Amino acid sequence: MNRPKDIVGLDFETYFDQKYSLRSPKMSTSEYVRDERFKMQCVGIRTNRQRKARWYTGYNAIKALKSFDWKNTALLCHNTAFDGLILSHHYGIVPAYYYDTLSMARALHSNHIGAGLDEVAKYYGYAGKVKVDALKATKGIRDLPEELMIPLGDYCADDVTDMWNIFRDMGEHYPQDELDLIHYTINAFCNPVLDVDVPRASKELVRATKESRKLILRTTKLVGTAGLAPRDKYDATIKALRSREIFASSLRQQGIEPPTKISKDTGEETYAFAKSDLDFQALFKHPDKNIRTLCEAKSEASSSISITRATRLIQRVDDGNKLPIMLNYCRAHTFRWSGGDKLNPQNFPARGKNGNELRRSIIAPRGQKIVVVDSGQIEARVIAWLAGQDDLLDVFRASDKGKGPDPYVLLASDIYNRTITKKDKEERFVGKVGVLGLGFQMGAPRYQEKLEAGVMEPPVIIDMALARKTVSTYRAKNKHIANYWDFLQRMIQFMHHGKGEREAGVLNFHADGVDVPNGLTLLYPDIRRKPSERWPGSHEYSYQNGRQRGKLYGGLFSENITQCVARIIVGEQMLKIADRYRVVMMSHDEVVYLAPDKQAERAYNFGIKCLTTPPTWGTDIPLSAEGGWDDFYSK
């Protein structure tokens, strides 16, 4: 992609108070920028042709912003999603290209210093936010007097100077393809084109609200609010379910001791009521219906996902606005995108009763189709390629060509000691979860939970004996993958010692992390070890993962590396698609883009070709893809 030579770096300072602020847990970036209370206080600007940043306010700010040839100019900010949306929404300005030092810092530094402007500036030897008191002094004041505006403007200009400094330092060797991925990510948010089918989303909102209310009210007697008047029962039940103590007491009344965990924040014991807590998940499968109902209602009361998503979809397109899609580049440790703006289409359900109604509520502009292409089993293929499990790769190749059974039925056949076909849906699903999940050293209990959770298909219940047999069968059939976990465990020890480098295929291991094919480093700073409590005579390893320490062992290391390499592959493929078509979002291993109605089939075939073409650094990776196109987001 051609990048403009001219770059404008800027930073907006805006009016905010405690209730109207991005710091509010209820306010998203797009809501803040588009709110009627929004006001620009000043803007700091510095171009790549200037040595000093200047700040402007009022009419002079608008005049300065309009003075650039934005069709041939790039925008540079720290958190460009925020400043870029201000430009497009309030001033109708869409630059030719987006740079973002926040995104770059996430990839380079977020695991050990964070990605904030102050942190990154200080890391590179600059002063950082030395004038922050000027910002604090303006909080809650909409119309600033001159004695407050001048120091705020100086603070703003100082931020722009720091931003330019770290951009030059970080950008010196930053991979060019990754810069393009940042641009397309920011463009989807700051220059939105998608619409929302409001009647459809509203219908889903009504349905979800009725189902939620029905579920909550089923627990009224169980949480002790049965004596209330009908109009008060719902609110009282919601309040009771949200109370950790009342909910814990309700479980005890049903004969269940509430699950607990050690809080990462306080280090003290607390109730384990989060959806990610395995002991809490287990209660959703409890044989007692009252226990299951209580837990389902607890989760619904804590976060009514369908209601929240439908409501936010509708709100995002108020007053004729287009739907901004915010995805955070490299927010995950493995460089994958995460959702933002309090709305994450990556996690919109695609299956189940009414499961895809929210997806279908996202619609293409008139005269265009939404094309979706999805990379098939890419992580299972990548781990086999990294580990040298060539026979599994051959199975994928033959299956892709229709010349052999898929790996799911082959694994299932070995598990059940008989020939399994696609007609044996439950048995094949057991093999499917095995192929897709057991490549990262998953044990039998966790495998059993995956099947019962029904993440990919309807739940399947198996006993522990069959779960153990499945795990042992997978490892026996895929010895190179199992050996790869041991190899990576040795690499963890090597990285801990902190001496030298060691290459392994497309990877390069050293004390700071692993160099990967896109030119970035998968970071594992400050690796430490301690004697293992579970396995006497061995050691456990951990690394600094943001503000907390994360465990590290061969299987988890293989999952991290595989996810990272798969993301790099899909990222490169997305750039090829973006050369021809407007990419509007990406969802894990899925690329979503627009094409004119008459070109939809051609655009789809081109996307399939892109996603089945292996990278130049891994030409022997067999890749597969599927997808489709429609007036709405579906597949």
XYZ file of C-alpha atoms in Angstrom:
635
model
C 0.000 0.000 0.000
C 1.270 3.487 -0.850
C 1.733 5.586 2.268
C 1.554 9.393 2.012
C 4.794 11.278 2.517
C 3.047 14.027 4.452
C 2.028 13.195 8.012
C 0.033 15.319 10.444
C 0.415 14.404 14.086
C -2.275 15.737 16.396
C -3.943 15.392 19.759
C -7.355 16.681 20.812
C -8.151 17.910 24.296
C -11.874 17.783 24.956
C -14.351 18.797 27.625
C -15.168 16.135 30.188
C -16.511 15.757 33.695
C -17.169 12.811 35.981
C -20.485 11.869 34.367
C -19.458 12.689 30.801
C -16.102 10.996 30.363
C -14.410 8.065 28.694
C -13.536 7.011 32.220
C -17.222 6.315 32.813
C -17.810 2.548 32.773
C -20.972 3.072 30.727
C -19.604 5.353 28.001
C -17.838 4.039 24.905
C -15.479 5.997 22.665
C -18.029 6.482 19.885
C -20.731 7.512 22.364
C -18.409 10.072 23.919
C -17.325 11.570 20.594
C -20.844 11.654 19.155
C -22.523 12.935 22.322
C -24.238 16.334 22.063
C -22.131 17.542 24.998
C -18.899 16.980 23.092
C -16.656 20.017 22.824
C -13.117 20.373 21.533
C -11.103 22.545 23.884
C -7.978 22.653 21.728
C -5.878 20.624 19.319
C -2.105 20.237 19.182
C -0.616 19.827 15.693
C 2.810 19.072 14.311
C 3.651 17.835 10.818
C 6.659 15.866 9.646
C 7.920 19.137 8.129
C 7.897 21.013 11.433
C 10.194 20.956 14.447
C 7.707 22.173 17.019
C 4.103 21.410 17.891
C 1.591 24.239 18.091
C -1.849 24.276 19.625
C -5.039 25.925 18.397
C -8.519 26.543 19.748
C -11.914 27.651 18.438
C -12.074 28.876 14.851
C -8.289 28.760 14.489
C -8.315 25.046 15.275
C -10.893 24.310 12.577
C -8.984 26.475 10.109
C -5.748 24.627 10.874
C -7.383 21.211 10.488
C -8.974 22.169 7.159
C -5.697 23.515 5.771
C -4.229 20.101 4.973
C -4.729 18.049 1.804
C -6.060 15.048 3.696
C -6.547 12.954 0.555
C -2.766 12.849 0.325
C -1.888 13.109 4.005
C -1.558 10.573 6.826
C -2.782 11.067 10.386
C -0.633 10.214 13.401
C -2.005 10.052 16.960
C -1.601 8.123 20.175
C -4.974 6.349 20.252
C -5.925 7.326 16.716
C -9.338 5.688 17.087
C -10.364 8.537 19.394
C -8.838 11.484 17.542
C -9.626 10.020 14.116
C -13.321 9.646 14.923
C -13.416 13.255 16.126
C -11.951 14.313 12.778
C -14.399 12.323 10.673
C -17.547 12.848 12.747
C -17.207 16.533 13.633
C -15.121 17.902 10.760
C -15.733 15.493 7.884
C -12.004 14.748 7.599
C -10.838 11.275 6.542
C -7.069 11.066 5.988
C -5.439 8.883 3.360
C -3.714 6.756 5.996
C -3.797 6.175 9.770
C -0.743 5.743 12.003
C -1.191 4.953 15.683
C 1.601 4.908 18.250
C -0.700 3.260 20.811
C -1.146 0.244 18.520
C 2.577 0.101 17.801
C 3.383 0.280 21.515
C 0.987 -2.579 22.268
C 2.902 -4.839 19.924
C 6.329 -3.731 21.114
C 5.977 -2.985 24.819
C 2.604 -3.669 26.422
C 3.785 -6.857 28.135
C 6.427 -5.136 30.218
C 5.880 -1.370 30.375
C 2.346 -0.829 29.109
C 1.336 1.180 26.053
C 0.355 4.582 27.494
C 2.029 7.674 26.059
C 3.650 8.560 29.382
C 5.050 5.049 29.896
C 6.368 4.687 26.362
C 7.850 8.206 26.213
C 9.770 7.617 29.444
C 10.945 4.218 28.189
C 12.558 5.957 25.199
C 14.173 8.585 27.394
C 11.728 11.483 27.092
C 10.081 13.428 29.906
C 6.546 12.087 29.452
C 3.472 13.849 30.821
C 5.216 16.511 32.885
C 2.383 19.059 32.548
C -0.509 16.793 33.548
C -1.693 19.215 36.250
C -2.926 21.485 33.459
C -5.311 18.747 32.360
C -6.561 18.087 35.877
C -7.294 21.790 36.370
C -9.783 21.839 33.476
C -11.834 18.844 34.563
C -15.544 19.645 34.647
C -15.124 23.148 33.138
C -16.759 23.480 29.744
C -15.821 27.075 28.877
C -12.190 27.590 29.796
C -10.794 30.997 30.767
C -7.493 32.029 29.196
C -5.493 31.266 32.331
C -6.553 27.592 32.045
C -6.556 27.315 28.245
C -2.904 28.329 27.834
C -1.443 25.640 30.138
C -3.854 23.069 28.646
C -2.662 23.961 25.152
C 0.966 23.653 26.245
C 0.184 20.261 27.769
C -1.475 19.184 24.502
C 1.471 20.356 22.372
C 3.870 18.547 24.701
C 1.937 15.293 24.155
C 2.218 15.749 20.391
C 5.975 16.225 20.715
C 6.327 13.043 22.769
C 4.163 11.187 20.264
C 6.368 12.231 17.340
C 9.480 11.227 19.248
C 8.288 7.726 20.064
C 6.855 7.298 16.558
C 10.284 7.888 15.077
C 11.930 5.598 17.615
C 9.405 2.767 17.285
C 8.845 3.189 13.565
C 12.478 2.902 12.574
C 12.262 -0.877 12.261
C 8.526 -1.487 12.565
C 7.239 -4.018 9.990
C 5.540 -2.245 7.093
C 2.790 -4.869 6.718
C 1.908 -4.416 10.363
C 1.600 -0.660 9.846
C -0.922 -1.396 7.101
C -2.884 -3.670 9.447
C -3.032 -0.813 11.949
C -4.359 1.481 9.222
C -7.161 -0.877 8.171
C -8.100 -1.518 11.795
C -8.398 2.189 12.597
C -10.159 2.907 9.300
C -12.990 0.510 10.186
C -13.740 2.638 13.246
C -12.958 6.174 12.136
C -14.404 5.886 8.647
C -17.401 3.542 9.175
C -19.599 2.377 6.295
C -21.746 -0.419 7.730
C -25.404 0.029 8.647
C -27.701 -1.631 11.177
C -31.074 -3.189 10.432
C -32.758 -1.430 13.359
C -36.123 -3.290 13.118
C -34.303 -6.622 13.205
C -32.072 -5.574 16.092
C -35.120 -4.190 17.928
C -36.966 -7.462 17.493
C -33.986 -9.332 18.918
C -33.862 -6.858 21.805
C -37.523 -7.520 22.649
C -37.004 -11.294 22.451
C -33.858 -11.238 24.572
C -35.493 -8.958 27.149
C -38.507 -11.248 27.521
C -36.335 -14.340 27.889
C -34.072 -12.590 30.382
C -37.001 -11.417 32.493
C -38.538 -14.875 32.433
C -35.273 -16.462 33.582
C -34.710 -13.912 36.359
C -38.244 -14.271 37.737
C -37.851 -18.057 37.932
C -35.372 -17.477 40.755
C -37.520 -15.085 42.805
C -38.397 -17.683 45.426
C -34.860 -19.112 45.420
C -33.258 -15.796 46.426
C -35.878 -14.853 49.017
C -37.884 -12.108 47.288
C -41.141 -14.004 46.911
C -43.115 -11.720 49.240
C -42.791 -8.612 47.100
C -45.465 -7.061 44.914
C -45.322 -8.271 41.273
C -44.069 -4.941 39.973
C -41.123 -5.042 42.394
C -40.134 -8.691 42.044
C -37.973 -8.328 38.955
C -35.843 -5.423 40.225
C -35.483 -7.005 43.645
C -34.443 -10.346 42.152
C -31.882 -8.698 39.901
C -30.441 -6.850 42.904
C -30.305 -10.058 44.939
C -28.579 -12.020 42.180
C -25.987 -9.278 41.729
C -25.190 -9.387 45.434
C -22.379 -11.900 45.891
C -23.375 -12.575 49.512
C -27.089 -13.078 48.772
C -26.317 -15.334 45.815
C -23.854 -17.341 47.925
C -26.496 -17.684 50.623
C -29.026 -18.850 48.009
C -26.634 -21.602 46.893
C -26.091 -22.701 50.488
C -29.862 -22.936 50.994
C -29.877 -25.393 48.093
C -27.147 -27.446 49.759
C -24.255 -26.157 47.641
C -21.156 -24.505 49.077
C -20.292 -21.532 46.808
C -17.075 -21.973 44.782
C -14.161 -19.717 45.727
C -10.821 -18.604 44.307
C -7.876 -16.423 45.260
C -8.292 -12.890 43.918
C -5.441 -11.736 41.663
C -5.984 -8.178 42.859
C -6.093 -8.706 46.627
C -4.519 -12.138 47.068
C -7.446 -13.066 49.330
C -10.154 -15.673 48.947
C -13.257 -14.511 47.096
C -16.299 -16.082 45.460
C -15.725 -17.617 42.017
C -18.855 -16.410 40.221
C -17.346 -15.316 36.889
C -18.271 -17.160 33.712
C -14.592 -18.013 33.239
C -14.364 -19.729 36.652
C -14.353 -23.490 36.035
C -15.953 -24.380 39.387
C -18.794 -21.975 38.639
C -19.138 -23.400 35.113
C -19.541 -26.856 36.617
C -22.669 -25.719 38.490
C -24.384 -24.989 35.162
C -24.403 -28.783 34.626
C -25.549 -29.659 38.154
C -28.282 -32.347 38.253
C -30.443 -30.112 40.473
C -32.532 -27.832 38.259
C -32.686 -25.123 40.933
C -28.884 -24.890 41.022
C -28.686 -24.626 37.233
C -31.410 -21.962 37.172
C -29.727 -19.907 39.890
C -26.393 -19.904 38.063
C -27.933 -19.076 34.699
C -29.865 -16.226 36.279
C -26.766 -14.985 38.108
C -24.869 -14.723 34.826
C -27.816 -13.071 33.116
C -28.224 -10.531 35.922
C -24.505 -9.725 35.866
C -24.321 -9.277 32.123
C -27.329 -9.525 29.819
C -25.149 -9.945 26.752
C -27.842 -10.213 24.091
C -29.766 -7.256 25.484
C -26.640 -5.128 25.806
C -25.390 -5.948 22.318
C -28.736 -5.295 20.633
C -29.158 -2.022 22.539
C -25.684 -0.812 21.596
C -26.126 -1.748 17.946
C -29.247 0.390 17.797
C -27.635 3.267 19.701
C -24.554 3.315 17.477
C -26.601 4.323 14.410
C -28.731 7.025 16.034
C -29.173 10.160 13.915
C -28.179 8.362 10.725
C -24.665 7.462 11.872
C -22.798 4.510 10.408
C -21.694 1.620 12.612
C -18.107 2.059 13.840
C -16.227 -1.202 14.327
C -13.484 -0.872 16.925
C -10.980 -3.686 17.137
C -7.827 -3.245 19.172
C -4.741 -4.182 17.189
C -2.322 -6.459 19.090
C -4.304 -6.109 22.309
C -3.876 -9.817 23.003
C -0.447 -11.126 23.944
C -0.345 -13.217 20.759
C -0.960 -10.131 18.544
C -4.605 -10.989 17.934
C -7.238 -8.271 17.853
C -9.624 -7.731 20.739
C -12.976 -5.984 20.757
C -13.477 -2.368 21.768
C -16.032 0.432 22.049
C -18.073 -1.824 24.376
C -19.283 -3.787 21.342
C -17.326 -6.762 20.012
C -18.747 -8.280 16.798
C -16.000 -10.923 16.993
C -18.031 -12.605 19.732
C -21.473 -12.312 18.167
C -22.897 -15.866 18.118
C -23.189 -17.536 14.722
C -25.215 -20.598 15.723
C -28.142 -21.693 17.820
C -31.729 -20.523 18.121
C -31.759 -16.801 17.332
C -27.969 -17.013 17.698
C -27.078 -15.149 14.534
C -29.755 -12.448 14.638
C -27.291 -9.848 15.888
C -24.864 -10.700 13.085
C -27.657 -10.408 10.557
C -28.545 -7.001 11.989
C -25.246 -5.644 10.619
C -25.921 -4.819 6.973
C -23.981 -3.666 3.949
C -24.401 -0.230 2.345
C -26.850 -0.092 -0.533
C -25.488 -1.704 -3.690
C -22.918 -3.824 -1.857
C -22.607 -7.217 -0.204
C -20.794 -8.284 2.931
C -18.321 -11.034 2.034
C -16.985 -13.338 4.735
C -14.087 -15.779 4.358
C -12.951 -17.929 7.256
C -9.733 -19.919 7.567
C -10.544 -23.535 8.430
C -8.816 -25.333 11.332
C -5.843 -23.013 10.949
C -4.472 -23.513 14.448
C -4.596 -27.311 14.148
C -2.761 -27.031 10.836
C -0.182 -24.579 12.149
C 0.713 -26.625 15.247
C 1.143 -29.698 13.036
C 3.398 -27.681 10.700
C 5.472 -26.194 13.522
C 5.923 -29.603 15.152
C 6.634 -31.485 11.919
C 3.561 -33.710 12.219
C 3.625 -34.405 8.485
C 1.112 -37.282 8.486
C -1.559 -35.000 9.986
C -0.744 -32.360 7.375
C -1.195 -35.018 4.677
C -4.616 -35.867 6.124
C -5.608 -32.202 5.853
C -4.315 -32.040 2.261
C -6.228 -35.143 1.187
C -9.407 -34.058 2.950
C -9.217 -30.578 1.370
C -9.128 -32.223 -2.081
C -11.972 -34.600 -1.269
C -9.664 -37.581 -1.552
C -9.796 -38.776 2.018
C -11.640 -38.570 5.343
C -11.197 -35.522 7.530
C -8.960 -35.713 10.613
C -11.968 -35.571 12.943
C -13.410 -38.915 11.806
C -9.963 -40.526 11.707
C -9.264 -39.616 15.340
C -12.802 -40.642 16.329
C -12.361 -43.992 14.571
C -9.285 -44.712 16.671
C -11.070 -43.611 19.848
C -14.152 -45.789 19.270
C -12.309 -48.684 17.566
C -14.643 -48.623 14.575
C -15.055 -46.682 11.367
C -16.640 -43.305 12.037
C -18.193 -41.234 9.252
C -19.694 -37.750 9.078
C -23.081 -39.347 9.783
C -21.871 -40.232 13.275
C -22.259 -36.662 14.475
C -21.622 -37.144 18.183
C -18.581 -39.362 17.702
C -17.156 -37.076 15.029
C -17.611 -34.114 17.366
C -15.555 -35.936 19.995
C -12.821 -36.249 17.365
C -13.262 -32.645 16.234
C -12.731 -31.176 19.691
C -9.754 -33.496 20.041
C -8.079 -32.356 16.813
C -8.760 -28.676 17.474
C -8.014 -28.631 21.200
C -5.596 -31.371 22.216
C -2.635 -29.961 20.305
C -1.808 -27.716 23.263
C -1.405 -30.337 26.013
C -4.995 -30.154 27.227
C -5.744 -32.787 29.857
C -8.732 -35.115 30.103
C -10.790 -33.048 32.633
C -10.534 -29.879 30.546
C -11.271 -31.818 27.350
C -14.385 -33.289 28.962
C -15.508 -29.781 29.968
C -14.980 -28.494 26.402
C -17.264 -31.193 25.048
C -19.928 -30.553 27.661
C -19.762 -26.783 27.116
C -20.724 -27.255 23.468
C -18.496 -24.391 22.294
C -18.489 -25.594 18.681
C -21.572 -27.859 18.511
C -24.386 -29.067 20.801
C -22.955 -30.392 24.097
C -21.704 -33.979 24.230
C -21.419 -35.818 27.543
C -18.667 -38.442 27.887
C -17.258 -40.186 30.954
C -13.747 -39.592 32.243
C -12.519 -42.952 30.946
C -13.366 -41.989 27.367
C -11.882 -38.512 27.884
C -8.607 -40.058 29.049
C -8.613 -42.490 26.134
C -9.152 -39.624 23.690
C -6.225 -37.668 25.115
C -3.877 -40.670 25.079
C -4.993 -41.639 21.559
C -4.350 -38.143 20.240
C -0.897 -38.009 21.782
C 0.003 -41.485 20.491
C -1.105 -40.558 16.963
C 0.651 -37.179 17.060
C 3.973 -37.880 18.758
C 5.741 -35.006 17.008
C 3.249 -32.538 18.509
C 3.677 -34.071 21.974
C 7.464 -33.915 21.527
C 7.106 -30.262 20.510
C 5.736 -29.455 23.959
C 8.898 -30.953 25.470
C 11.048 -28.970 23.040
C 9.296 -25.744 24.005
C 9.712 -26.569 27.684
C 13.464 -26.726 27.031
C 13.231 -23.402 25.185
C 11.610 -21.851 28.252
C 14.567 -23.005 30.311
C 16.941 -21.641 27.651
C 15.175 -18.253 27.638
C 15.290 -18.179 31.436
C 19.063 -18.570 31.377
C 19.179 -15.502 29.105
C 22.224 -16.428 27.014
C 22.322 -16.287 23.221
C 19.718 -17.136 20.590
C 18.400 -20.373 19.155
C 16.603 -20.731 15.824
C 13.903 -23.325 15.171
C 12.312 -23.054 11.744
C 10.717 -19.626 11.371
C 11.152 -18.882 15.077
C 14.090 -17.437 16.986
C 14.195 -17.874 20.774
C 16.101 -15.529 23.094
C 15.871 -14.021 26.582
C 13.200 -11.436 25.668
C 10.866 -13.761 23.779
C 10.400 -15.303 20.351
C 11.003 -13.537 17.035
C 8.149 -14.469 14.685
C 7.744 -14.251 10.885
C 6.113 -10.808 10.747
C 9.202 -9.089 12.160
C 7.813 -8.641 15.686
C 8.745 -10.412 18.914
C 6.315 -12.449 20.986
C 7.372 -11.135 24.380
C 8.071 -13.125 27.539
C 9.869 -10.654 29.808
C 11.343 -11.490 33.194
C 10.987 -15.289 33.077
C 11.286 -16.744 36.567
C 11.194 -20.238 37.954
C 10.296 -21.813 41.264
C 10.017 -25.387 42.581
C 6.804 -27.030 41.464
C 4.282 -27.830 44.175
C 2.421 -30.214 41.873
C 5.428 -32.081 40.452
C 8.156 -32.465 43.137
C 11.661 -32.317 41.709
C 10.698 -30.090 38.760
C 10.208 -26.355 38.283
C 7.391 -24.027 37.256
C 8.003 -20.968 35.068
C 6.227 -17.624 34.834
C 6.707 -14.314 33.014
C 5.549 -10.726 33.402
C 2.257 -10.591 31.512
C 1.177 -6.981 31.778
C 0.494 -6.095 35.410
C 0.470 -9.688 36.575
C 2.564 -12.798 36.124
C 1.454 -15.517 33.734
C 2.387 -19.159 33.946
C 4.390 -20.705 31.127
C 4.897 -24.354 30.194
C 5.399 -26.304 26.974
C 1.746 -26.811 26.069
C 0.720 -23.230 26.788
C 3.815 -21.953 24.973
C 2.822 -24.001 21.922
C -0.683 -22.516 22.027
C 0.693 -18.963 22.233
C 3.099 -19.489 19.344
C 0.491 -21.257 17.214
C -2.089 -18.521 17.781
C 0.501 -15.892 16.937
C 1.658 -17.596 13.723
C -1.949 -18.224 12.630
C -2.774 -14.563 13.242
C 0.246 -13.520 11.155
C -0.895 -15.731 8.281
C -4.460 -14.353 8.321
C -3.118 -10.794 8.662
C -0.993 -11.176 5.531
C -3.959 -12.652 3.668
C -6.201 -9.802 4.780
C -3.776 -7.290 3.302
C -4.075 -9.005 -0.089
C -7.865 -8.748 0.114
C -7.623 -5.105 1.228
C -5.692 -4.263 -1.929
C -8.931 -4.837 -3.881
C -11.827 -4.539 -1.445
C -12.871 -2.508 1.590
C -12.158 -4.547 4.734
C -14.693 -3.677 7.441
C -13.671 -6.043 10.246
C -11.814 -9.187 11.120
C -12.958 -11.837 13.564
C -10.227 -14.154 14.842
C -9.554 -16.250 11.695
C -12.190 -14.498 9.592
C -11.922 -11.546 7.180
C -15.028 -9.458 6.452
C -15.114 -7.065 3.494
C -17.426 -5.315 1.037
C -17.930 -5.862 -2.674
C -20.356 -4.404 -5.233
C -23.445 -6.578 -5.728
C -22.392 -7.757 -9.182
C -18.867 -8.601 -8.021
C -19.789 -10.515 -4.858
C -19.062 -13.985 -6.207
C -15.801 -12.871 -7.770
C -14.813 -11.119 -4.545
C -15.635 -14.245 -2.537
C -13.560 -16.472 -4.809
C -10.676 -14.030 -4.537
C -10.918 -14.135 -0.737
C -10.913 -17.943 -0.758
C -7.833 -17.890 -2.974
C -6.083 -15.500 -0.581
C -6.893 -17.574 2.495
C -5.784 -20.844 0.892
C -2.470 -19.462 -0.346
C 0.283 -20.157 2.227
C 2.816 -17.473 3.162
C 6.183 -17.261 1.443
C 7.914 -18.325 4.662
C 5.702 -21.425 5.010
C 4.802 -22.621 1.539
C 4.099 -26.196 2.693
C 1.312 -25.278 5.160
C -1.965 -26.704 3.776
C -4.673 -24.068 4.222
C -8.420 -24.243 3.793
C -11.188 -21.649 3.810
C -14.935 -21.274 3.502
C -17.449 -18.460 3.654
C -20.108 -16.680 1.660
C -21.722 -13.331 0.937
C -25.039 -11.638 1.662
C -26.699 -8.319 2.388
C -25.877 -8.816 6.057
C -23.051 -10.156 8.191
C -23.454 -13.912 8.032
C -21.698 -17.037 6.825
